[in-house]
PDB file of C-alpha atoms in Angstrom:
ATOM      1  CA  MET A  13      59.428 -52.771  58.674  1.00  0.00           C
ATOM      2  CA  SER A  14      61.305 -52.397  55.375  1.00  0.00           C
ATOM      3  CA  ALA A  15      59.802 -53.370  52.022  1.00  0.00           C
ATOM      4  CA  ARG A  16      60.915 -53.423  48.411  1.00  0.00           C
ATOM      5  CA  ILE A  17      58.433 -51.688  46.107  1.00  0.00           C
ATOM      6  CA  ALA A  18      58.118 -50.826  42.406  1.00  0.00           C
ATOM      7  CA  GLN A  19      57.309 -47.340  41.159  1.00  0.00           C
ATOM      8  CA  VAL A  20      57.121 -45.477  37.863  1.00  0.00           C
ATOM      9  CA  ALA A  21      58.231 -41.836  37.916  1.00  0.00           C
ATOM     10  CA  GLN A  22      57.142 -41.360  34.288  1.00  0.00           C
ATOM     11  CA  THR A  23      54.782 -43.413  32.172  1.00  0.00           C
ATOM     12  CA  GLY A  24      56.246 -45.311  29.246  1.00  0.00           C
ATOM     13  CA  GLY A  25      57.841 -48.663  28.535  1.00  0.00           C
ATOM     14  CA  PRO A  26      58.851 -51.440  30.929  1.00  0.00           C
ATOM     15  CA  GLU A  27      62.173 -49.684  31.536  1.00  0.00           C
ATOM     16  CA  ARG A  28      60.224 -47.090  33.555  1.00  0.00           C
ATOM     17  CA  ILE A  29      59.778 -49.601  36.392  1.00  0.00           C
ATOM     18  CA  HIS A  30      62.200 -48.877  39.208  1.00  0.00           C
ATOM     19  CA  TRP A  31      62.611 -50.536  42.610  1.00  0.00           C
ATOM     20  CA  HIS A  32      63.015 -48.779  45.939  1.00  0.00           C
ATOM     21  CA  ASP A  33      63.489 -49.723  49.580  1.00  0.00           C
ATOM     22  CA  VAL A  34      60.971 -48.085  51.923  1.00  0.00           C
ATOM     23  CA  GLU A  35      60.095 -48.247  55.590  1.00  0.00           C
ATOM     24  CA  LEU A  36      56.476 -49.186  56.204  1.00  0.00           C
ATOM     25  CA  PRO A  37      54.840 -47.447  59.154  1.00  0.00           C
ATOM     26  CA  PRO A  38      52.453 -49.376  61.390  1.00  0.00           C
ATOM     27  CA  PRO A  39      49.075 -49.934  59.679  1.00  0.00           C
ATOM     28  CA  GLY A  40      46.747 -46.975  60.154  1.00  0.00           C
ATOM     29  CA  PRO A  41      43.070 -47.128  61.117  1.00  0.00           C
ATOM     30  CA  GLY A  42      41.233 -49.518  58.805  1.00  0.00           C
ATOM     31  CA  GLU A  43      44.483 -50.845  57.332  1.00  0.00           C
ATOM     32  CA  ALA A  44      46.302 -54.174  57.371  1.00  0.00           C
ATOM     33  CA  ARG A  45      49.921 -54.975  56.603  1.00  0.00           C
ATOM     34  CA  VAL A  46      50.226 -57.826  54.105  1.00  0.00           C
ATOM     35  CA  ARG A  47      53.444 -59.708  53.366  1.00  0.00           C
ATOM     36  CA  ASN A  48      53.075 -60.791  49.764  1.00  0.00           C
ATOM     37  CA  THR A  49      53.871 -64.359  48.818  1.00  0.00           C
ATOM     38  CA  ALA A  50      52.658 -64.106  45.200  1.00  0.00           C
ATOM     39  CA  VAL A  51      51.723 -61.180  42.952  1.00  0.00           C
ATOM     40  CA  GLY A  52      49.469 -61.430  39.895  1.00  0.00           C
ATOM     41  CA  LEU A  53      50.485 -59.989  36.526  1.00  0.00           C
ATOM     42  CA  ASN A  54      47.679 -58.367  34.530  1.00  0.00           C
ATOM     43  CA  PHE A  55      47.231 -56.186  31.472  1.00  0.00           C
ATOM     44  CA  ILE A  56      45.893 -53.410  33.669  1.00  0.00           C
ATOM     45  CA  ASP A  57      49.429 -53.142  35.079  1.00  0.00           C
ATOM     46  CA  ILE A  58      50.662 -52.329  31.575  1.00  0.00           C
ATOM     47  CA  TYR A  59      47.867 -49.782  31.132  1.00  0.00           C
ATOM     48  CA  HIS A  60      48.948 -48.038  34.344  1.00  0.00           C
ATOM     49  CA  ARG A  61      52.651 -48.153  33.483  1.00  0.00           C
ATOM     50  CA  SER A  62      52.190 -46.920  29.919  1.00  0.00           C
ATOM     51  CA  GLY A  63      49.656 -44.205  30.688  1.00  0.00           C
ATOM     52  CA  ILE A  64      46.658 -45.738  28.904  1.00  0.00           C
ATOM     53  CA  TYR A  65      45.011 -45.517  32.319  1.00  0.00           C
ATOM     54  CA  PRO A  66      46.365 -42.299  33.884  1.00  0.00           C
ATOM     55  CA  ILE A  67      47.851 -42.518  37.373  1.00  0.00           C
ATOM     56  CA  ASP A  68      49.384 -39.991  39.733  1.00  0.00           C
ATOM     57  CA  LEU A  69      53.169 -39.919  39.465  1.00  0.00           C
ATOM     58  CA  PRO A  70      55.330 -41.247  40.935  1.00  0.00           C
ATOM     59  CA  GLY A  71      52.973 -44.190  41.020  1.00  0.00           C
ATOM     60  CA  ALA A  72      52.846 -47.725  42.347  1.00  0.00           C
ATOM     61  CA  LEU A  73      52.057 -50.748  40.176  1.00  0.00           C
ATOM     62  CA  GLY A  74      50.068 -53.941  40.577  1.00  0.00           C
ATOM     63  CA  VAL A  75      46.547 -54.566  41.799  1.00  0.00           C
ATOM     64  CA  GLU A  76      46.512 -58.306  42.548  1.00  0.00           C
ATOM     65  CA  GLY A  77      48.321 -60.338  45.145  1.00  0.00           C
ATOM     66  CA  ALA A  78      48.134 -62.852  47.948  1.00  0.00           C
ATOM     67  CA  GLY A  79      49.951 -63.206  51.210  1.00  0.00           C
ATOM     68  CA  VAL A  80      49.715 -63.176  54.979  1.00  0.00           C
ATOM     69  CA  VAL A  81      48.393 -60.467  57.294  1.00  0.00           C
ATOM     70  CA  GLU A  82      51.171 -59.427  59.662  1.00  0.00           C
ATOM     71  CA  ALA A  83      49.500 -56.552  61.544  1.00  0.00           C
ATOM     72  CA  VAL A  84      46.244 -54.595  61.579  1.00  0.00           C
ATOM     73  CA  GLY A  85      45.326 -51.037  62.475  1.00  0.00           C
ATOM     74  CA  ALA A  86      42.628 -49.677  64.721  1.00  0.00           C
ATOM     75  CA  GLY A  87      39.060 -50.653  63.909  1.00  0.00           C
ATOM     76  CA  VAL A  88      39.911 -53.646  61.736  1.00  0.00           C
ATOM     77  CA  THR A  89      37.673 -56.632  62.446  1.00  0.00           C
ATOM     78  CA  GLY A  90      37.463 -58.523  59.149  1.00  0.00           C
ATOM     79  CA  VAL A  91      41.026 -59.876  59.184  1.00  0.00           C
ATOM     80  CA  ARG A  92      43.631 -60.616  61.832  1.00  0.00           C
ATOM     81  CA  PRO A  93      47.368 -61.365  61.928  1.00  0.00           C
ATOM     82  CA  GLY A  94      48.123 -64.764  60.470  1.00  0.00           C
ATOM     83  CA  ASP A  95      45.185 -64.784  58.056  1.00  0.00           C
ATOM     84  CA  ARG A  96      45.912 -65.893  54.504  1.00  0.00           C
ATOM     85  CA  VAL A  97      44.426 -63.277  52.190  1.00  0.00           C
ATOM     86  CA  ALA A  98      44.218 -62.141  48.585  1.00  0.00           C
ATOM     87  CA  TYR A  99      43.169 -58.913  46.887  1.00  0.00           C
ATOM     88  CA  PHE A 100      42.595 -57.377  43.453  1.00  0.00           C
ATOM     89  CA  GLY A 101      42.657 -53.621  44.073  1.00  0.00           C
ATOM     90  CA  PRO A 102      41.333 -51.109  43.347  1.00  0.00           C
ATOM     91  CA  ASP A 103      44.361 -49.469  44.978  1.00  0.00           C
ATOM     92  CA  ARG A 104      47.708 -50.151  43.315  1.00  0.00           C
ATOM     93  CA  GLY A 105      50.849 -51.305  45.104  1.00  0.00           C
ATOM     94  CA  ALA A 106      50.948 -55.089  44.731  1.00  0.00           C
ATOM     95  CA  TYR A 107      54.455 -55.008  43.212  1.00  0.00           C
ATOM     96  CA  ALA A 108      56.013 -55.098  46.657  1.00  0.00           C
ATOM     97  CA  THR A 109      57.391 -57.520  49.202  1.00  0.00           C
ATOM     98  CA  ALA A 110      54.948 -56.076  51.750  1.00  0.00           C
ATOM     99  CA  ARG A 111      52.415 -53.250  51.893  1.00  0.00           C
ATOM    100  CA  ASN A 112      49.876 -51.483  54.055  1.00  0.00           C
ATOM    101  CA  MET A 113      46.433 -51.433  52.479  1.00  0.00           C
ATOM    102  CA  ALA A 114      42.732 -51.091  53.212  1.00  0.00           C
ATOM    103  CA  ALA A 115      41.647 -54.154  55.172  1.00  0.00           C
ATOM    104  CA  ALA A 116      38.218 -53.983  53.538  1.00  0.00           C
ATOM    105  CA  ALA A 117      39.836 -54.826  50.184  1.00  0.00           C
ATOM    106  CA  LEU A 118      41.103 -58.189  51.438  1.00  0.00           C
ATOM    107  CA  PHE A 119      39.495 -61.577  50.877  1.00  0.00           C
ATOM    108  CA  VAL A 120      40.280 -64.236  53.475  1.00  0.00           C
ATOM    109  CA  LEU A 121      41.269 -67.371  51.572  1.00  0.00           C
ATOM    110  CA  PRO A 122      39.502 -70.678  52.161  1.00  0.00           C
ATOM    111  CA  ALA A 123      41.773 -73.370  53.571  1.00  0.00           C
ATOM    112  CA  ASP A 124      41.762 -75.309  50.290  1.00  0.00           C
ATOM    113  CA  ILE A 125      42.873 -72.364  48.107  1.00  0.00           C
ATOM    114  CA  ASP A 126      46.620 -71.717  48.139  1.00  0.00           C
ATOM    115  CA  ALA A 127      48.234 -68.317  47.741  1.00  0.00           C
ATOM    116  CA  GLU A 128      49.751 -68.832  44.300  1.00  0.00           C
ATOM    117  CA  LEU A 129      46.443 -70.076  42.932  1.00  0.00           C
ATOM    118  CA  ALA A 130      44.643 -67.077  44.451  1.00  0.00           C
ATOM    119  CA  ALA A 131      47.140 -64.590  43.005  1.00  0.00           C
ATOM    120  CA  ALA A 132      46.892 -66.293  39.611  1.00  0.00           C
ATOM    121  CA  VAL A 133      43.110 -66.417  39.459  1.00  0.00           C
ATOM    122  CA  LEU A 134      41.358 -63.893  41.691  1.00  0.00           C
ATOM    123  CA  LEU A 135      41.221 -60.873  39.374  1.00  0.00           C
ATOM    124  CA  LYS A 136      40.912 -62.903  36.179  1.00  0.00           C
ATOM    125  CA  GLY A 137      38.432 -65.349  37.692  1.00  0.00           C
ATOM    126  CA  CYS A 138      36.222 -62.661  39.166  1.00  0.00           C
ATOM    127  CA  THR A 139      36.390 -60.883  35.807  1.00  0.00           C
ATOM    128  CA  ALA A 140      35.135 -64.033  34.077  1.00  0.00           C
ATOM    129  CA  GLU A 141      32.459 -64.481  36.732  1.00  0.00           C
ATOM    130  CA  PHE A 142      30.896 -61.064  36.320  1.00  0.00           C
ATOM    131  CA  LEU A 143      31.288 -60.999  32.532  1.00  0.00           C
ATOM    132  CA  VAL A 144      29.488 -64.304  32.039  1.00  0.00           C
ATOM    133  CA  ARG A 145      26.966 -64.306  34.894  1.00  0.00           C
ATOM    134  CA  ARG A 146      26.089 -60.686  35.516  1.00  0.00           C
ATOM    135  CA  CYS A 147      27.124 -58.632  32.487  1.00  0.00           C
ATOM    136  CA  ALA A 148      26.382 -60.754  29.394  1.00  0.00           C
ATOM    137  CA  ARG A 149      24.161 -63.247  31.270  1.00  0.00           C
ATOM    138  CA  VAL A 150      25.105 -66.006  28.852  1.00  0.00           C
ATOM    139  CA  GLU A 151      22.665 -68.890  28.507  1.00  0.00           C
ATOM    140  CA  ALA A 152      23.106 -72.498  27.455  1.00  0.00           C
ATOM    141  CA  GLY A 153      23.211 -72.978  23.711  1.00  0.00           C
ATOM    142  CA  TRP A 154      24.422 -69.497  22.858  1.00  0.00           C
ATOM    143  CA  PRO A 155      27.332 -69.198  20.399  1.00  0.00           C
ATOM    144  CA  VAL A 156      29.941 -66.816  21.810  1.00  0.00           C
ATOM    145  CA  LEU A 157      33.289 -65.486  20.614  1.00  0.00           C
ATOM    146  CA  VAL A 158      36.285 -65.152  22.945  1.00  0.00           C
ATOM    147  CA  HIS A 159      39.290 -63.240  21.649  1.00  0.00           C
ATOM    148  CA  ALA A 160      42.680 -64.338  23.023  1.00  0.00           C
ATOM    149  CA  ALA A 161      41.163 -67.568  24.271  1.00  0.00           C
ATOM    150  CA  ALA A 162      44.544 -68.870  25.484  1.00  0.00           C
ATOM    151  CA  GLY A 163      45.276 -65.832  27.643  1.00  0.00           C
ATOM    152  CA  GLY A 164      44.840 -65.563  31.387  1.00  0.00           C
ATOM    153  CA  VAL A 165      41.263 -64.277  31.274  1.00  0.00           C
ATOM    154  CA  GLY A 166      40.487 -66.014  27.999  1.00  0.00           C
ATOM    155  CA  MET A 167      41.115 -69.525  29.295  1.00  0.00           C
ATOM    156  CA  ILE A 168      39.000 -68.947  32.394  1.00  0.00           C
ATOM    157  CA  LEU A 169      36.244 -67.320  30.316  1.00  0.00           C
ATOM    158  CA  THR A 170      36.230 -70.285  27.958  1.00  0.00           C
ATOM    159  CA  GLN A 171      35.915 -72.777  30.806  1.00  0.00           C
ATOM    160  CA  TRP A 172      33.165 -70.772  32.542  1.00  0.00           C
ATOM    161  CA  LEU A 173      31.224 -70.410  29.308  1.00  0.00           C
ATOM    162  CA  LYS A 174      31.432 -74.134  28.652  1.00  0.00           C
ATOM    163  CA  ALA A 175      30.209 -74.784  32.187  1.00  0.00           C
ATOM    164  CA  VAL A 176      27.022 -72.810  31.475  1.00  0.00           C
ATOM    165  CA  GLY A 177      26.522 -74.635  28.164  1.00  0.00           C
ATOM    166  CA  ALA A 178      27.628 -72.052  25.602  1.00  0.00           C
ATOM    167  CA  THR A 179      29.272 -72.891  22.283  1.00  0.00           C
ATOM    168  CA  VAL A 180      32.669 -71.200  22.401  1.00  0.00           C
ATOM    169  CA  ILE A 181      34.624 -69.930  19.410  1.00  0.00           C
ATOM    170  CA  GLY A 182      38.104 -68.782  20.451  1.00  0.00           C
ATOM    171  CA  THR A 183      40.742 -66.778  18.605  1.00  0.00           C
ATOM    172  CA  VAL A 184      44.481 -67.423  19.029  1.00  0.00           C
ATOM    173  CA  GLY A 185      47.729 -66.530  17.298  1.00  0.00           C
ATOM    174  CA  SER A 186      49.681 -69.799  17.292  1.00  0.00           C
ATOM    175  CA  GLU A 187      49.190 -73.541  17.201  1.00  0.00           C
ATOM    176  CA  ALA A 188      50.471 -73.862  20.765  1.00  0.00           C
ATOM    177  CA  LYS A 189      47.811 -71.421  21.937  1.00  0.00           C
ATOM    178  CA  ALA A 190      45.199 -73.199  19.827  1.00  0.00           C
ATOM    179  CA  ALA A 191      45.952 -76.359  21.791  1.00  0.00           C
ATOM    180  CA  LEU A 192      45.522 -74.473  25.074  1.00  0.00           C
ATOM    181  CA  ALA A 193      42.187 -73.023  23.942  1.00  0.00           C
ATOM    182  CA  ARG A 194      40.932 -76.471  22.976  1.00  0.00           C
ATOM    183  CA  GLU A 195      42.113 -77.850  26.294  1.00  0.00           C
ATOM    184  CA  ALA A 196      40.073 -75.118  28.029  1.00  0.00           C
ATOM    185  CA  GLY A 197      37.013 -76.345  26.134  1.00  0.00           C
ATOM    186  CA  ALA A 198      36.739 -74.157  23.039  1.00  0.00           C
ATOM    187  CA  ASP A 199      34.484 -75.822  20.489  1.00  0.00           C
ATOM    188  CA  HIS A 200      36.138 -74.031  17.574  1.00  0.00           C
ATOM    189  CA  VAL A 201      39.487 -72.243  17.370  1.00  0.00           C
ATOM    190  CA  ILE A 202      40.339 -69.546  14.832  1.00  0.00           C
ATOM    191  CA  ARG A 203      43.964 -68.749  13.990  1.00  0.00           C
ATOM    192  CA  TYR A 204      43.631 -65.014  13.405  1.00  0.00           C
ATOM    193  CA  ASP A 205      47.056 -64.993  11.724  1.00  0.00           C
ATOM    194  CA  ARG A 206      45.791 -67.382   9.071  1.00  0.00           C
ATOM    195  CA  GLU A 207      42.125 -66.606   8.430  1.00  0.00           C
ATOM    196  CA  GLY A 208      39.573 -63.846   8.765  1.00  0.00           C
ATOM    197  CA  ILE A 209      37.891 -63.977  12.154  1.00  0.00           C
ATOM    198  CA  ALA A 210      34.469 -62.695  11.130  1.00  0.00           C
ATOM    199  CA  ASP A 211      34.223 -64.830   7.981  1.00  0.00           C
ATOM    200  CA  ARG A 212      35.061 -67.952   9.951  1.00  0.00           C
ATOM    201  CA  VAL A 213      32.602 -67.078  12.734  1.00  0.00           C
ATOM    202  CA  ARG A 214      29.812 -66.561  10.223  1.00  0.00           C
ATOM    203  CA  ALA A 215      30.617 -69.903   8.593  1.00  0.00           C
ATOM    204  CA  LEU A 216      30.560 -71.670  11.948  1.00  0.00           C
ATOM    205  CA  THR A 217      27.221 -70.108  12.921  1.00  0.00           C
ATOM    206  CA  GLY A 218      25.380 -70.615   9.654  1.00  0.00           C
ATOM    207  CA  GLY A 219      25.724 -66.928   8.858  1.00  0.00           C
ATOM    208  CA  ALA A 220      24.016 -65.750  12.044  1.00  0.00           C
ATOM    209  CA  GLY A 221      27.044 -64.583  14.025  1.00  0.00           C
ATOM    210  CA  VAL A 222      27.536 -64.973  17.768  1.00  0.00           C
ATOM    211  CA  ARG A 223      25.226 -63.780  20.535  1.00  0.00           C
ATOM    212  CA  VAL A 224      28.093 -62.326  22.563  1.00  0.00           C
ATOM    213  CA  THR A 225      31.667 -61.336  21.762  1.00  0.00           C
ATOM    214  CA  PHE A 226      34.150 -61.008  24.639  1.00  0.00           C
ATOM    215  CA  ASP A 227      36.915 -58.705  23.426  1.00  0.00           C
ATOM    216  CA  GLY A 228      39.899 -58.033  25.654  1.00  0.00           C
ATOM    217  CA  ILE A 229      42.131 -56.969  22.745  1.00  0.00           C
ATOM    218  CA  GLY A 230      40.530 -53.660  21.775  1.00  0.00           C
ATOM    219  CA  ALA A 231      41.554 -51.649  18.731  1.00  0.00           C
ATOM    220  CA  ALA A 232      43.005 -54.522  16.671  1.00  0.00           C
ATOM    221  CA  THR A 233      39.886 -56.697  16.952  1.00  0.00           C
ATOM    222  CA  TRP A 234      37.074 -54.117  17.080  1.00  0.00           C
ATOM    223  CA  GLU A 235      36.145 -54.427  13.389  1.00  0.00           C
ATOM    224  CA  ALA A 236      36.210 -58.213  13.564  1.00  0.00           C
ATOM    225  CA  SER A 237      34.018 -58.107  16.669  1.00  0.00           C
ATOM    226  CA  LEU A 238      31.495 -55.890  14.881  1.00  0.00           C
ATOM    227  CA  ASP A 239      31.367 -58.217  11.886  1.00  0.00           C
ATOM    228  CA  ALA A 240      31.247 -61.463  13.903  1.00  0.00           C
ATOM    229  CA  THR A 241      28.425 -60.470  16.268  1.00  0.00           C
ATOM    230  CA  GLY A 242      24.901 -61.347  15.169  1.00  0.00           C
ATOM    231  CA  LYS A 243      21.761 -59.221  15.179  1.00  0.00           C
ATOM    232  CA  ARG A 244      20.941 -57.666  18.555  1.00  0.00           C
ATOM    233  CA  GLY A 245      24.136 -59.243  19.879  1.00  0.00           C
ATOM    234  CA  LEU A 246      26.426 -57.842  22.534  1.00  0.00           C
ATOM    235  CA  ILE A 247      30.098 -56.877  22.284  1.00  0.00           C
ATOM    236  CA  VAL A 248      31.709 -56.825  25.723  1.00  0.00           C
ATOM    237  CA  GLY A 249      34.957 -54.875  25.500  1.00  0.00           C
ATOM    238  CA  TYR A 250      36.758 -55.650  28.736  1.00  0.00           C
ATOM    239  CA  GLY A 251      40.378 -54.795  27.818  1.00  0.00           C
ATOM    240  CA  ASN A 252      42.732 -52.827  25.577  1.00  0.00           C
ATOM    241  CA  ALA A 253      45.660 -55.162  24.935  1.00  0.00           C
ATOM    242  CA  SER A 254      46.221 -53.637  21.473  1.00  0.00           C
ATOM    243  CA  GLY A 255      45.084 -50.138  22.450  1.00  0.00           C
ATOM    244  CA  PRO A 256      41.711 -48.625  23.312  1.00  0.00           C
ATOM    245  CA  VAL A 257      38.726 -48.529  20.992  1.00  0.00           C
ATOM    246  CA  THR A 258      38.011 -44.875  20.215  1.00  0.00           C
ATOM    247  CA  GLY A 259      35.529 -42.963  18.102  1.00  0.00           C
ATOM    248  CA  VAL A 260      32.761 -45.555  18.258  1.00  0.00           C
ATOM    249  CA  ALA A 261      30.030 -44.518  15.836  1.00  0.00           C
ATOM    250  CA  THR A 262      26.669 -45.621  17.192  1.00  0.00           C
ATOM    251  CA  GLY A 263      25.263 -45.629  13.669  1.00  0.00           C
ATOM    252  CA  VAL A 264      27.631 -48.478  12.838  1.00  0.00           C
ATOM    253  CA  LEU A 265      26.071 -50.523  15.637  1.00  0.00           C
ATOM    254  CA  ALA A 266      22.731 -50.085  13.904  1.00  0.00           C
ATOM    255  CA  LEU A 267      24.085 -51.027  10.490  1.00  0.00           C
ATOM    256  CA  LYS A 268      25.757 -54.147  11.871  1.00  0.00           C
ATOM    257  CA  GLY A 269      22.461 -55.489  13.224  1.00  0.00           C
ATOM    258  CA  SER A 270      21.290 -53.282  16.108  1.00  0.00           C
ATOM    259  CA  LEU A 271      24.251 -54.338  18.240  1.00  0.00           C
ATOM    260  CA  TYR A 272      24.889 -53.482  21.864  1.00  0.00           C
ATOM    261  CA  THR A 273      28.315 -52.751  23.284  1.00  0.00           C
ATOM    262  CA  THR A 274      29.566 -52.158  26.805  1.00  0.00           C
ATOM    263  CA  ARG A 275      32.912 -51.444  28.479  1.00  0.00           C
ATOM    264  CA  PRO A 276      32.354 -52.840  31.984  1.00  0.00           C
ATOM    265  CA  MET A 277      34.682 -52.419  34.949  1.00  0.00           C
ATOM    266  CA  LEU A 278      35.243 -55.179  37.487  1.00  0.00           C
ATOM    267  CA  TYR A 279      34.991 -52.874  40.485  1.00  0.00           C
ATOM    268  CA  ASP A 280      31.504 -51.701  39.500  1.00  0.00           C
ATOM    269  CA  TYR A 281      30.344 -55.323  39.758  1.00  0.00           C
ATOM    270  CA  TYR A 282      32.226 -55.976  43.013  1.00  0.00           C
ATOM    271  CA  ALA A 283      31.204 -52.810  44.836  1.00  0.00           C
ATOM    272  CA  ALA A 284      28.882 -54.061  47.582  1.00  0.00           C
ATOM    273  CA  PRO A 285      29.935 -56.653  50.191  1.00  0.00           C
ATOM    274  CA  GLU A 286      27.246 -59.074  49.049  1.00  0.00           C
ATOM    275  CA  GLU A 287      28.492 -58.822  45.441  1.00  0.00           C
ATOM    276  CA  ARG A 288      32.066 -59.463  46.559  1.00  0.00           C
ATOM    277  CA  ASN A 289      31.061 -62.447  48.669  1.00  0.00           C
ATOM    278  CA  GLU A 290      28.797 -63.976  46.022  1.00  0.00           C
ATOM    279  CA  GLY A 291      31.284 -63.486  43.206  1.00  0.00           C
ATOM    280  CA  THR A 292      34.272 -64.998  44.993  1.00  0.00           C
ATOM    281  CA  ALA A 293      32.161 -67.863  46.359  1.00  0.00           C
ATOM    282  CA  ALA A 294      31.101 -68.679  42.792  1.00  0.00           C
ATOM    283  CA  LEU A 295      34.737 -68.623  41.679  1.00  0.00           C
ATOM    284  CA  TRP A 296      35.961 -70.934  44.449  1.00  0.00           C
ATOM    285  CA  ASP A 297      33.078 -73.336  43.708  1.00  0.00           C
ATOM    286  CA  MET A 298      34.023 -73.429  40.018  1.00  0.00           C
ATOM    287  CA  ILE A 299      37.609 -74.249  40.970  1.00  0.00           C
ATOM    288  CA  ARG A 300      36.619 -76.925  43.514  1.00  0.00           C
ATOM    289  CA  SER A 301      34.389 -78.594  40.945  1.00  0.00           C
ATOM    290  CA  SER A 302      37.214 -78.487  38.359  1.00  0.00           C
ATOM    291  CA  LYS A 303      34.940 -76.609  35.985  1.00  0.00           C
ATOM    292  CA  VAL A 304      37.622 -73.922  36.048  1.00  0.00           C
ATOM    293  CA  CYS A 305      41.239 -75.079  36.122  1.00  0.00           C
ATOM    294  CA  VAL A 306      43.938 -72.442  36.384  1.00  0.00           C
ATOM    295  CA  THR A 307      47.168 -72.689  34.424  1.00  0.00           C
ATOM    296  CA  ILE A 308      50.124 -70.814  35.887  1.00  0.00           C
ATOM    297  CA  GLY A 309      52.185 -70.516  32.748  1.00  0.00           C
ATOM    298  CA  GLN A 310      55.008 -68.319  34.019  1.00  0.00           C
ATOM    299  CA  ARG A 311      56.650 -67.409  37.319  1.00  0.00           C
ATOM    300  CA  TYR A 312      59.059 -64.481  37.414  1.00  0.00           C
ATOM    301  CA  PRO A 313      61.111 -63.134  40.306  1.00  0.00           C
ATOM    302  CA  LEU A 314      59.349 -60.019  41.596  1.00  0.00           C
ATOM    303  CA  GLU A 315      62.049 -57.653  40.366  1.00  0.00           C
ATOM    304  CA  ASP A 316      61.837 -59.124  36.851  1.00  0.00           C
ATOM    305  CA  ALA A 317      58.524 -57.300  36.412  1.00  0.00           C
ATOM    306  CA  ALA A 318      59.847 -55.389  33.386  1.00  0.00           C
ATOM    307  CA  ARG A 319      60.615 -58.654  31.561  1.00  0.00           C
ATOM    308  CA  ALA A 320      57.202 -59.989  32.526  1.00  0.00           C
ATOM    309  CA  HIS A 321      55.563 -56.862  31.079  1.00  0.00           C
ATOM    310  CA  ARG A 322      57.445 -57.291  27.805  1.00  0.00           C
ATOM    311  CA  ASP A 323      56.414 -60.931  27.534  1.00  0.00           C
ATOM    312  CA  LEU A 324      52.773 -60.179  28.293  1.00  0.00           C
ATOM    313  CA  ALA A 325      52.576 -57.307  25.791  1.00  0.00           C
ATOM    314  CA  ALA A 326      54.172 -59.486  23.112  1.00  0.00           C
ATOM    315  CA  ARG A 327      51.576 -62.224  23.755  1.00  0.00           C
ATOM    316  CA  ALA A 328      54.475 -64.509  24.606  1.00  0.00           C
ATOM    317  CA  THR A 329      52.767 -65.852  27.722  1.00  0.00           C
ATOM    318  CA  HIS A 330      50.045 -68.410  28.237  1.00  0.00           C
ATOM    319  CA  GLY A 331      47.661 -68.816  31.116  1.00  0.00           C
ATOM    320  CA  SER A 332      48.354 -66.715  34.203  1.00  0.00           C
ATOM    321  CA  SER A 333      51.697 -65.195  35.196  1.00  0.00           C
ATOM    322  CA  LEU A 334      53.031 -64.601  38.704  1.00  0.00           C
ATOM    323  CA  LEU A 335      55.707 -62.408  40.232  1.00  0.00           C
ATOM    324  CA  ILE A 336      57.259 -64.149  43.228  1.00  0.00           C
ATOM    325  CA  PRO A 337      58.816 -61.997  45.993  1.00  0.00           C
TER     326      PRO A 337
END
């Protein structure tokens, strides 16, 4: 079977993405062939393409997608041809019309979850699930700060946090994104292009600061996160949209109020089968109950991935973005 796939021969800008026609062999032992019907766009794709997260070259791109199983290899029992499935890595290769991949990485979709929704929400939704429930363990009544609250993860985080009863302060860079953050449930919205984040957070919390800061931006917001987080609070750095945070001085954490910080990885929280099953079940329940509503803000043709990367890096997108084969 032939497939169209994206590769980068050298790390760098979006222009490094090139498309190739390949012949897929039959799935090997433990593998399944998936025909993609929707592919998720995520910042981790930019990290892989640019070299922030090193990959072997030439390298494939994309970790999230949804589609239909077309064939399975020897020993595969969890999925069968015709199953509707989704996945979020850890292996790359989602930027493709079809691919062979480890069958154990696939999630069979419930009948009431369509493929585009799954590709738009699975990685981001499971990220929100583990960040709120199992990493920060946010409780009702806690004030929390969410950077980029109108982004793909940010909007889901905001909704999940509101569902558990937190008070959410979101940061955004435009009035249009402020409206999206409020629609997701943010109690307070800070325009970081107009006012100081930390000063506004302290004013909103009576000087105390937030209990938890969720920071997917990285270098550009690190100082604001330090100054906005209250005593013995937690900074959860889950992304590097503006570049990685480097040279963290632990003494500064003490001076800022005995703060904690962590840089968690999704796959460490979705390692065991029971964790995978529990996490995705929680996500589907949140969607069914309308406590989490997913906005697909952009759909690009699959081979327009370079344009999609430029838009995402420029913060010119809202909600989730899809690449459609």
